[in-house]
């Protein structure tokens, strides 16, 4: 008996020694080459960068993993308790691994050997080790490494830090990493707004988020949520009454509504490019930047709607390019065939894909993939004449068969009348709109094309195009700086330019092909006279024209060729809009910006567009009798403010009497300039109110003609008009600001002569001191010299430019 006891003791001792040795051997073997767990002490969670519109709504999010970091102290206790109950109820007492849970899992795995995937017994600390330091490999070796790392992590980090890492890193489905992101994605709530049943549901997700997606598996999700609630009740985290109330609550997911988000894809992509260039890829996609942009959602929506309507109107004027596809309309499988042609990229959300099933003299019968039918009246097809060469159109449409055929797959849009539709097609023309605060350079709206889905190329910032006549103000501005006035007379007559050896003479002409004799400089802008512009460029010198264009940022370098005076160079819509903004702001230099401010994840401002210092703006107390803070004006003077105002006055004449007179009915102080390039390859309008500059460009990406009679006035001005009508509606009428030193004199706008008493069409002309109109005013002639007094000059009567461009 004694010898048996001794033998037993020896066996137990040997077993302990052997077990200890095996344990240390295992720790040594599996612990070799493990990742450094100490890095978790300084680990910064990858956080989503959020981009906001000027009103605070979310415009875009950039992230490798969509996540919002929340410190442990800011996480509500109900969320913490729910995850502890579901994942690791002994978290605050175990050393990193839970031996009872390991034993329980081992017994269960032995019982179910080969029947199902082995279950684990990972603590929260082990999950942190696996998710942040190891792989998802299912093996005993990985589990051993996970346990070793968990023990090491517990020695290095506090329980609070471990739980903080876990709750911010765990993937919870629906593209959400961390509890804060999941709360927003599933319930459109911040963490502190979550109810008890919502917090319990989130705690369901770590094991298998796709299996408990309530949008697909509601019953399964609810059962698992109720199980978590039961665990919380057992662990004493909630009362029986709270448990009963939470169980009775359905799971209701919510997505962010339009009041929380705003969509502007071209604007957001331009912001992304700037953030990437300024902060780099890591900070953009992992750094949790908080970006406040300059975008005004109201102006952005107006610009997008106006451009789409303008491009659609242009496209309809130039006819029908044919169906999306063709299928056998008589096939018994026509519905399946039609499903094979989904709505194409770029189609408006309200457009539908339809199949032409039959034709009559007054309508086409169409059908949809769901089996429903409708009618396409011939009245809705009148615009769809066949597109021919150079954007011309064919014969008028008499019957539906002139446009569509049985088997055509087409795009249609419902009309107000039931089951009646109109024919649609995606425009193949491009365009862009920029709206800018002229005083600060803040871009309030940016649209780069018909559809970002169709093309990510941003025509407002990336397209280098000839500005045509919209460049002319940069010829007239240096003339104003050289003591010309808007009333100075310039000869509108034929001119021949020697282009140098081996080149033929250049004979520019007006759009109307007419000549108008001596005319005020103002008329040259208002009616967009090419010959007057060339003669003026000769007089002031192309070097000064180039200097002006470069100074205002229209181009980086302008060749000193006279053709450049008519806009033969290349620029972008953004650059042109910025330059025009400097006319209306009194000649102050501005830089366009889409970003107001950027803050890092800690809330520190790391970029601010407006760098002015305002000490009194930070006052803690504000009393009614205190004067508002005065901000210093740090803008440099780019051009003479008097010349800038004279240019504004002349461009206002373009709206009131010139090529943009279709804007007059807005009854607002507006100015601007149309532009059309040779053969109508580009159509422009750059314009402004006293507090908003708007630029519009329309053209094909691969330059070709827009078609006969298509000009800046017919294509771009209507888009500008719609933007301004929407944005200015309900706002007070503000006149253009007149700088000190300007002298206003009544003149005849057609002759430039002083107005006679009672003259009906006289206008107030803006002069600099010493340049006022005189009775002996001279004319800038064909040789670039001032000759001939005003008296005796025959100005053709009744002749005006028929070219509206």
Short mmCIF file of N, CA, C and O in Angstrom, two decimals, residues 676-766:
data_model
loop_
_atom_site.label_atom_id
_atom_site.label_comp_id
_atom_site.label_asym_id
_atom_site.label_seq_id
_atom_site.Cartn_x
_atom_site.Cartn_y
_atom_site.Cartn_z
N UNK A 676 -17.83 81.42 -78.53
CA UNK A 676 -18.01 80.32 -79.47
C UNK A 676 -16.74 80.20 -80.29
O UNK A 676 -16.25 81.20 -80.80
N UNK A 677 -16.19 79.02 -80.39
CA UNK A 677 -14.96 78.84 -81.14
C UNK A 677 -15.26 78.53 -82.60
O UNK A 677 -16.42 78.35 -82.99
N UNK A 678 -14.21 78.48 -83.42
CA UNK A 678 -14.38 78.21 -84.84
C UNK A 678 -15.17 76.94 -85.07
O UNK A 678 -14.95 75.91 -84.41
N UNK A 679 -16.10 77.03 -86.02
CA UNK A 679 -16.95 75.90 -86.39
C UNK A 679 -17.80 75.40 -85.21
O UNK A 679 -18.26 74.26 -85.21
N UNK A 680 -17.98 76.26 -84.22
CA UNK A 680 -18.84 75.94 -83.07
C UNK A 680 -18.39 74.66 -82.36
O UNK A 680 -19.21 73.82 -81.98
N UNK A 681 -17.08 74.53 -82.15
CA UNK A 681 -16.58 73.39 -81.41
C UNK A 681 -16.84 73.54 -79.90
O UNK A 681 -16.97 72.54 -79.20
N UNK A 682 -16.88 74.77 -79.41
CA UNK A 682 -17.06 75.04 -77.98
C UNK A 682 -18.07 76.16 -77.80
O UNK A 682 -18.08 77.13 -78.56
N UNK A 683 -18.91 76.02 -76.78
CA UNK A 683 -19.87 77.07 -76.43
C UNK A 683 -19.67 77.44 -74.97
O UNK A 683 -19.67 76.56 -74.10
N UNK A 684 -19.48 78.73 -74.69
CA UNK A 684 -19.17 79.21 -73.33
C UNK A 684 -20.14 80.31 -72.92
O UNK A 684 -20.68 81.04 -73.75
N UNK A 685 -20.31 80.42 -71.63
CA UNK A 685 -20.79 81.67 -71.03
C UNK A 685 -20.18 81.80 -69.65
O UNK A 685 -20.29 80.90 -68.81
N UNK A 686 -19.48 82.90 -69.46
CA UNK A 686 -18.91 83.25 -68.17
C UNK A 686 -19.63 84.49 -67.68
O UNK A 686 -19.66 85.51 -68.37
N UNK A 687 -20.26 84.40 -66.51
CA UNK A 687 -21.05 85.53 -66.03
C UNK A 687 -21.06 85.63 -64.53
O UNK A 687 -20.49 84.81 -63.82
N UNK A 688 -21.75 86.67 -64.05
CA UNK A 688 -21.75 86.91 -62.61
C UNK A 688 -22.89 87.83 -62.22
O UNK A 688 -23.42 88.61 -63.02
N UNK A 689 -23.29 87.69 -60.97
CA UNK A 689 -24.07 88.68 -60.24
C UNK A 689 -23.08 89.36 -59.30
O UNK A 689 -21.91 89.00 -59.29
N UNK A 690 -23.49 90.34 -58.51
CA UNK A 690 -22.52 90.97 -57.62
C UNK A 690 -21.84 90.01 -56.64
O UNK A 690 -20.73 90.29 -56.20
N UNK A 691 -22.46 88.88 -56.33
CA UNK A 691 -21.89 88.00 -55.30
C UNK A 691 -21.76 86.54 -55.74
O UNK A 691 -21.56 85.66 -54.89
N UNK A 692 -21.90 86.26 -57.02
CA UNK A 692 -21.73 84.89 -57.49
C UNK A 692 -21.25 84.91 -58.93
O UNK A 692 -21.85 85.56 -59.79
N UNK A 693 -20.16 84.19 -59.20
CA UNK A 693 -19.65 84.02 -60.56
C UNK A 693 -19.97 82.60 -61.00
O UNK A 693 -19.77 81.64 -60.26
N UNK A 694 -20.48 82.48 -62.24
CA UNK A 694 -20.87 81.17 -62.77
C UNK A 694 -20.31 81.03 -64.18
O UNK A 694 -20.47 81.92 -65.01
N UNK A 695 -19.64 79.91 -64.43
CA UNK A 695 -19.12 79.61 -65.75
C UNK A 695 -19.76 78.36 -66.31
O UNK A 695 -20.01 77.40 -65.58
N UNK A 696 -20.04 78.37 -67.62
CA UNK A 696 -20.66 77.23 -68.30
C UNK A 696 -19.88 76.94 -69.57
O UNK A 696 -19.54 77.86 -70.33
N UNK A 697 -19.57 75.66 -69.80
CA UNK A 697 -18.98 75.24 -71.08
C UNK A 697 -19.72 74.02 -71.58
O UNK A 697 -20.12 73.14 -70.81
N UNK A 698 -19.92 73.95 -72.90
CA UNK A 698 -20.55 72.80 -73.54
C UNK A 698 -19.76 72.46 -74.80
O UNK A 698 -19.38 73.36 -75.57
N UNK A 699 -19.50 71.19 -75.01
CA UNK A 699 -18.79 70.74 -76.21
C UNK A 699 -18.61 69.24 -76.17
O UNK A 699 -18.90 68.57 -75.17
N UNK A 700 -18.11 68.68 -77.26
CA UNK A 700 -17.82 67.25 -77.31
C UNK A 700 -16.42 66.99 -76.77
O UNK A 700 -15.51 67.78 -76.98
N UNK A 701 -16.24 65.86 -76.09
CA UNK A 701 -14.93 65.53 -75.54
C UNK A 701 -13.88 65.43 -76.63
O UNK A 701 -12.76 65.91 -76.47
N UNK A 702 -14.22 64.79 -77.74
CA UNK A 702 -13.35 64.79 -78.92
C UNK A 702 -13.85 65.93 -79.80
O UNK A 702 -14.92 65.82 -80.41
N UNK A 703 -13.14 67.07 -79.84
CA UNK A 703 -13.69 68.29 -80.44
C UNK A 703 -14.24 68.08 -81.84
O UNK A 703 -13.59 67.54 -82.73
N UNK A 704 -15.48 68.48 -82.00
CA UNK A 704 -16.16 68.54 -83.30
C UNK A 704 -17.28 69.54 -83.18
O UNK A 704 -17.63 70.00 -82.09
N UNK A 705 -17.87 69.87 -84.32
CA UNK A 705 -18.86 70.95 -84.32
C UNK A 705 -20.10 70.58 -83.52
O UNK A 705 -20.54 69.43 -83.49
N UNK A 706 -20.63 71.60 -82.85
CA UNK A 706 -21.91 71.44 -82.16
C UNK A 706 -23.08 71.55 -83.12
O UNK A 706 -24.22 71.27 -82.73
N UNK A 707 -22.81 71.97 -84.34
CA UNK A 707 -23.86 72.05 -85.33
C UNK A 707 -24.14 73.47 -85.77
O UNK A 707 -23.69 74.44 -85.14
N UNK A 708 -24.88 73.63 -86.85
CA UNK A 708 -25.19 74.97 -87.35
C UNK A 708 -26.02 75.78 -86.36
O UNK A 708 -26.91 75.25 -85.71
N UNK A 709 -25.66 77.04 -86.24
CA UNK A 709 -26.40 78.01 -85.40
C UNK A 709 -26.31 77.70 -83.91
O UNK A 709 -27.08 78.25 -83.12
N UNK A 710 -25.39 76.81 -83.50
CA UNK A 710 -25.21 76.55 -82.07
C UNK A 710 -24.05 77.41 -81.56
O UNK A 710 -22.92 77.32 -82.08
N UNK A 711 -24.34 78.26 -80.60
CA UNK A 711 -23.36 79.22 -80.10
C UNK A 711 -23.43 79.27 -78.58
O UNK A 711 -24.25 78.60 -77.96
N UNK A 712 -22.56 80.09 -78.00
CA UNK A 712 -22.61 80.29 -76.56
C UNK A 712 -23.96 80.81 -76.12
O UNK A 712 -24.46 80.46 -75.03
N UNK A 713 -24.57 81.63 -76.96
CA UNK A 713 -25.88 82.19 -76.60
C UNK A 713 -26.98 81.15 -76.60
O UNK A 713 -27.85 81.16 -75.73
N UNK A 714 -26.94 80.22 -77.56
CA UNK A 714 -28.02 79.24 -77.67
C UNK A 714 -27.83 78.03 -76.77
O UNK A 714 -28.80 77.38 -76.38
N UNK A 715 -26.57 77.71 -76.43
CA UNK A 715 -26.29 76.48 -75.68
C UNK A 715 -25.95 76.76 -74.22
O UNK A 715 -26.50 76.14 -73.31
N UNK A 716 -25.01 77.71 -73.99
CA UNK A 716 -24.51 77.91 -72.62
C UNK A 716 -25.34 78.91 -71.82
O UNK A 716 -25.53 78.73 -70.62
N UNK A 717 -25.83 79.96 -72.47
CA UNK A 717 -26.57 80.99 -71.74
C UNK A 717 -27.82 80.43 -71.05
O UNK A 717 -28.11 80.77 -69.90
N UNK A 718 -28.62 79.54 -71.72
CA UNK A 718 -29.80 79.00 -71.02
C UNK A 718 -29.43 78.24 -69.74
O UNK A 718 -30.19 78.26 -68.77
N UNK A 719 -28.28 77.57 -69.72
CA UNK A 719 -27.86 76.85 -68.51
C UNK A 719 -27.52 77.85 -67.41
O UNK A 719 -27.95 77.70 -66.26
N UNK A 720 -26.77 78.89 -67.76
CA UNK A 720 -26.45 79.95 -66.80
C UNK A 720 -27.73 80.59 -66.27
O UNK A 720 -27.87 80.84 -65.07
N UNK A 721 -28.66 80.85 -67.17
CA UNK A 721 -29.91 81.49 -66.77
C UNK A 721 -30.66 80.66 -65.74
O UNK A 721 -31.16 81.20 -64.74
N UNK A 722 -30.73 79.35 -65.96
CA UNK A 722 -31.47 78.50 -65.03
C UNK A 722 -30.80 78.47 -63.66
O UNK A 722 -31.47 78.47 -62.62
N UNK A 723 -29.46 78.42 -63.64
CA UNK A 723 -28.74 78.43 -62.36
C UNK A 723 -29.04 79.71 -61.60
O UNK A 723 -29.42 79.68 -60.42
N UNK A 724 -28.89 80.85 -62.27
CA UNK A 724 -29.08 82.13 -61.59
C UNK A 724 -30.54 82.33 -61.16
O UNK A 724 -30.81 82.85 -60.07
N UNK A 725 -31.48 81.90 -61.98
CA UNK A 725 -32.89 82.05 -61.62
C UNK A 725 -33.20 81.31 -60.32
O UNK A 725 -33.93 81.81 -59.45
N UNK A 726 -32.64 80.12 -60.17
CA UNK A 726 -32.89 79.32 -58.97
C UNK A 726 -32.16 79.88 -57.76
O UNK A 726 -32.73 80.01 -56.68
N UNK A 727 -30.90 80.25 -57.95
CA UNK A 727 -30.08 80.68 -56.82
C UNK A 727 -30.51 82.05 -56.30
O UNK A 727 -30.52 82.31 -55.09
N UNK A 728 -30.88 82.95 -57.21
CA UNK A 728 -31.20 84.33 -56.80
C UNK A 728 -32.65 84.50 -56.38
O UNK A 728 -33.01 85.56 -55.87
N UNK A 729 -33.47 83.49 -56.60
CA UNK A 729 -34.89 83.61 -56.26
C UNK A 729 -35.06 83.90 -54.77
O UNK A 729 -34.51 83.22 -53.91
N UNK A 730 -35.80 84.95 -54.48
CA UNK A 730 -36.08 85.30 -53.09
C UNK A 730 -34.99 86.08 -52.40
O UNK A 730 -35.12 86.40 -51.21
N UNK A 731 -33.90 86.39 -53.09
CA UNK A 731 -32.82 87.17 -52.48
C UNK A 731 -32.97 88.64 -52.87
O UNK A 731 -33.51 88.96 -53.93
N UNK A 732 -32.48 89.56 -52.04
CA UNK A 732 -32.61 90.98 -52.38
C UNK A 732 -31.76 91.34 -53.60
O UNK A 732 -30.73 90.72 -53.86
N UNK A 733 -32.23 92.32 -54.34
CA UNK A 733 -31.49 92.81 -55.52
C UNK A 733 -30.35 93.70 -55.04
O UNK A 733 -30.57 94.69 -54.36
N UNK A 734 -29.14 93.31 -55.39
CA UNK A 734 -27.94 94.06 -54.98
C UNK A 734 -27.27 94.58 -56.24
O UNK A 734 -26.98 93.82 -57.16
N UNK A 735 -26.98 95.88 -56.33
CA UNK A 735 -26.31 96.42 -57.52
C UNK A 735 -24.82 96.10 -57.49
O UNK A 735 -24.26 95.74 -56.45
N UNK A 736 -24.19 96.22 -58.65
CA UNK A 736 -22.74 96.09 -58.69
C UNK A 736 -22.12 97.25 -57.93
O UNK A 736 -22.60 98.39 -58.01
N UNK A 737 -21.08 96.97 -57.19
CA UNK A 737 -20.46 97.96 -56.32
C UNK A 737 -19.53 98.87 -57.12
O UNK A 737 -18.63 98.38 -57.82
N UNK A 738 -19.74 100.17 -57.00
CA UNK A 738 -18.96 101.16 -57.75
C UNK A 738 -17.80 101.65 -56.88
O UNK A 738 -18.02 102.17 -55.79
N UNK A 739 -16.55 101.51 -57.35
CA UNK A 739 -15.42 101.94 -56.53
C UNK A 739 -15.26 103.46 -56.55
O UNK A 739 -15.70 104.13 -57.49
N UNK A 740 -14.65 104.03 -55.54
CA UNK A 740 -14.38 105.47 -55.53
C UNK A 740 -13.51 105.84 -56.73
O UNK A 740 -12.58 105.12 -57.09
N UNK A 741 -13.83 106.99 -57.34
CA UNK A 741 -13.04 107.47 -58.47
C UNK A 741 -13.72 107.30 -59.81
O UNK A 741 -13.34 107.96 -60.78
N UNK A 742 -14.70 106.42 -59.90
CA UNK A 742 -15.43 106.24 -61.17
C UNK A 742 -16.36 107.42 -61.39
O UNK A 742 -17.06 107.88 -60.46
N UNK A 743 -16.38 107.93 -62.60
CA UNK A 743 -17.29 109.01 -62.98
C UNK A 743 -18.30 108.46 -63.98
O UNK A 743 -17.93 107.86 -64.98
N UNK A 744 -19.57 108.67 -63.69
CA UNK A 744 -20.65 108.17 -64.54
C UNK A 744 -21.19 109.29 -65.40
O UNK A 744 -21.57 110.35 -64.89
N UNK A 745 -21.19 109.08 -66.71
CA UNK A 745 -21.62 110.10 -67.69
C UNK A 745 -22.64 109.45 -68.61
O UNK A 745 -22.44 108.32 -69.08
N UNK A 746 -23.71 110.16 -68.90
CA UNK A 746 -24.72 109.64 -69.82
C UNK A 746 -24.22 109.76 -71.25
O UNK A 746 -23.81 110.83 -71.69
N UNK A 747 -24.26 108.62 -71.99
CA UNK A 747 -23.82 108.64 -73.38
C UNK A 747 -24.81 107.86 -74.23
O UNK A 747 -25.66 107.12 -73.72
N UNK A 748 -24.65 108.00 -75.54
CA UNK A 748 -25.37 107.16 -76.49
C UNK A 748 -24.56 105.88 -76.66
O UNK A 748 -23.41 105.93 -77.10
N UNK A 749 -25.11 104.71 -76.33
CA UNK A 749 -24.29 103.49 -76.35
C UNK A 749 -23.87 103.06 -77.75
O UNK A 749 -22.91 102.31 -77.89
N UNK A 750 -24.57 103.51 -78.80
CA UNK A 750 -24.23 103.12 -80.16
C UNK A 750 -23.14 103.99 -80.77
O UNK A 750 -22.35 103.52 -81.58
N UNK A 751 -23.09 105.26 -80.36
CA UNK A 751 -22.10 106.16 -80.95
C UNK A 751 -20.98 106.52 -79.98
O UNK A 751 -19.91 106.95 -80.40
N UNK A 752 -21.22 106.36 -78.69
CA UNK A 752 -20.24 106.78 -77.69
C UNK A 752 -20.26 108.26 -77.41
O UNK A 752 -19.47 108.74 -76.58
N UNK A 753 -21.14 109.00 -78.07
CA UNK A 753 -21.20 110.45 -77.89
C UNK A 753 -22.00 110.80 -76.65
O UNK A 753 -22.84 110.00 -76.20
N UNK A 754 -21.74 111.97 -76.07
CA UNK A 754 -22.55 112.40 -74.92
C UNK A 754 -24.03 112.39 -75.27
O UNK A 754 -24.43 112.77 -76.39
N UNK A 755 -24.85 111.96 -74.35
CA UNK A 755 -26.29 111.87 -74.61
C UNK A 755 -26.90 113.26 -74.64
O UNK A 755 -26.52 114.15 -73.88
N UNK A 756 -27.87 113.42 -75.52
CA UNK A 756 -28.63 114.67 -75.57
C UNK A 756 -29.71 114.64 -74.50
O UNK A 756 -30.13 113.54 -74.08
N UNK A 757 -30.15 115.77 -74.05
CA UNK A 757 -31.21 115.80 -73.05
C UNK A 757 -32.45 115.03 -73.52
O UNK A 757 -32.91 115.21 -74.65
N UNK A 758 -32.94 114.17 -72.67
CA UNK A 758 -34.14 113.41 -72.99
C UNK A 758 -33.92 112.22 -73.89
O UNK A 758 -34.88 111.54 -74.27
N UNK A 759 -32.67 111.92 -74.24
CA UNK A 759 -32.39 110.79 -75.13
C UNK A 759 -32.81 109.49 -74.45
O UNK A 759 -32.35 109.16 -73.35
N UNK A 760 -33.64 108.70 -75.11
CA UNK A 760 -34.29 107.57 -74.47
C UNK A 760 -33.34 106.40 -74.20
O UNK A 760 -33.43 105.76 -73.17
N UNK A 761 -32.47 106.08 -75.12
CA UNK A 761 -31.64 104.88 -74.98
C UNK A 761 -30.29 105.16 -74.36
O UNK A 761 -29.39 104.30 -74.42
N UNK A 762 -30.13 106.34 -73.78
CA UNK A 762 -28.84 106.69 -73.19
C UNK A 762 -28.55 105.79 -71.99
O UNK A 762 -29.46 105.29 -71.32
N UNK A 763 -27.27 105.58 -71.73
CA UNK A 763 -26.84 104.79 -70.59
C UNK A 763 -25.83 105.58 -69.77
O UNK A 763 -25.24 106.55 -70.26
N UNK A 764 -25.62 105.16 -68.54
CA UNK A 764 -24.58 105.75 -67.71
C UNK A 764 -23.28 104.99 -67.97
O UNK A 764 -23.18 103.80 -67.68
N UNK A 765 -22.32 105.70 -68.55
CA UNK A 765 -21.05 105.08 -68.85
C UNK A 765 -20.04 105.37 -67.75
O UNK A 765 -20.06 106.45 -67.14
N UNK A 766 -19.17 104.38 -67.50
CA UNK A 766 -18.18 104.48 -66.43
C UNK A 766 -16.85 104.96 -67.00
O UNK A 766 -16.29 104.32 -67.89
#
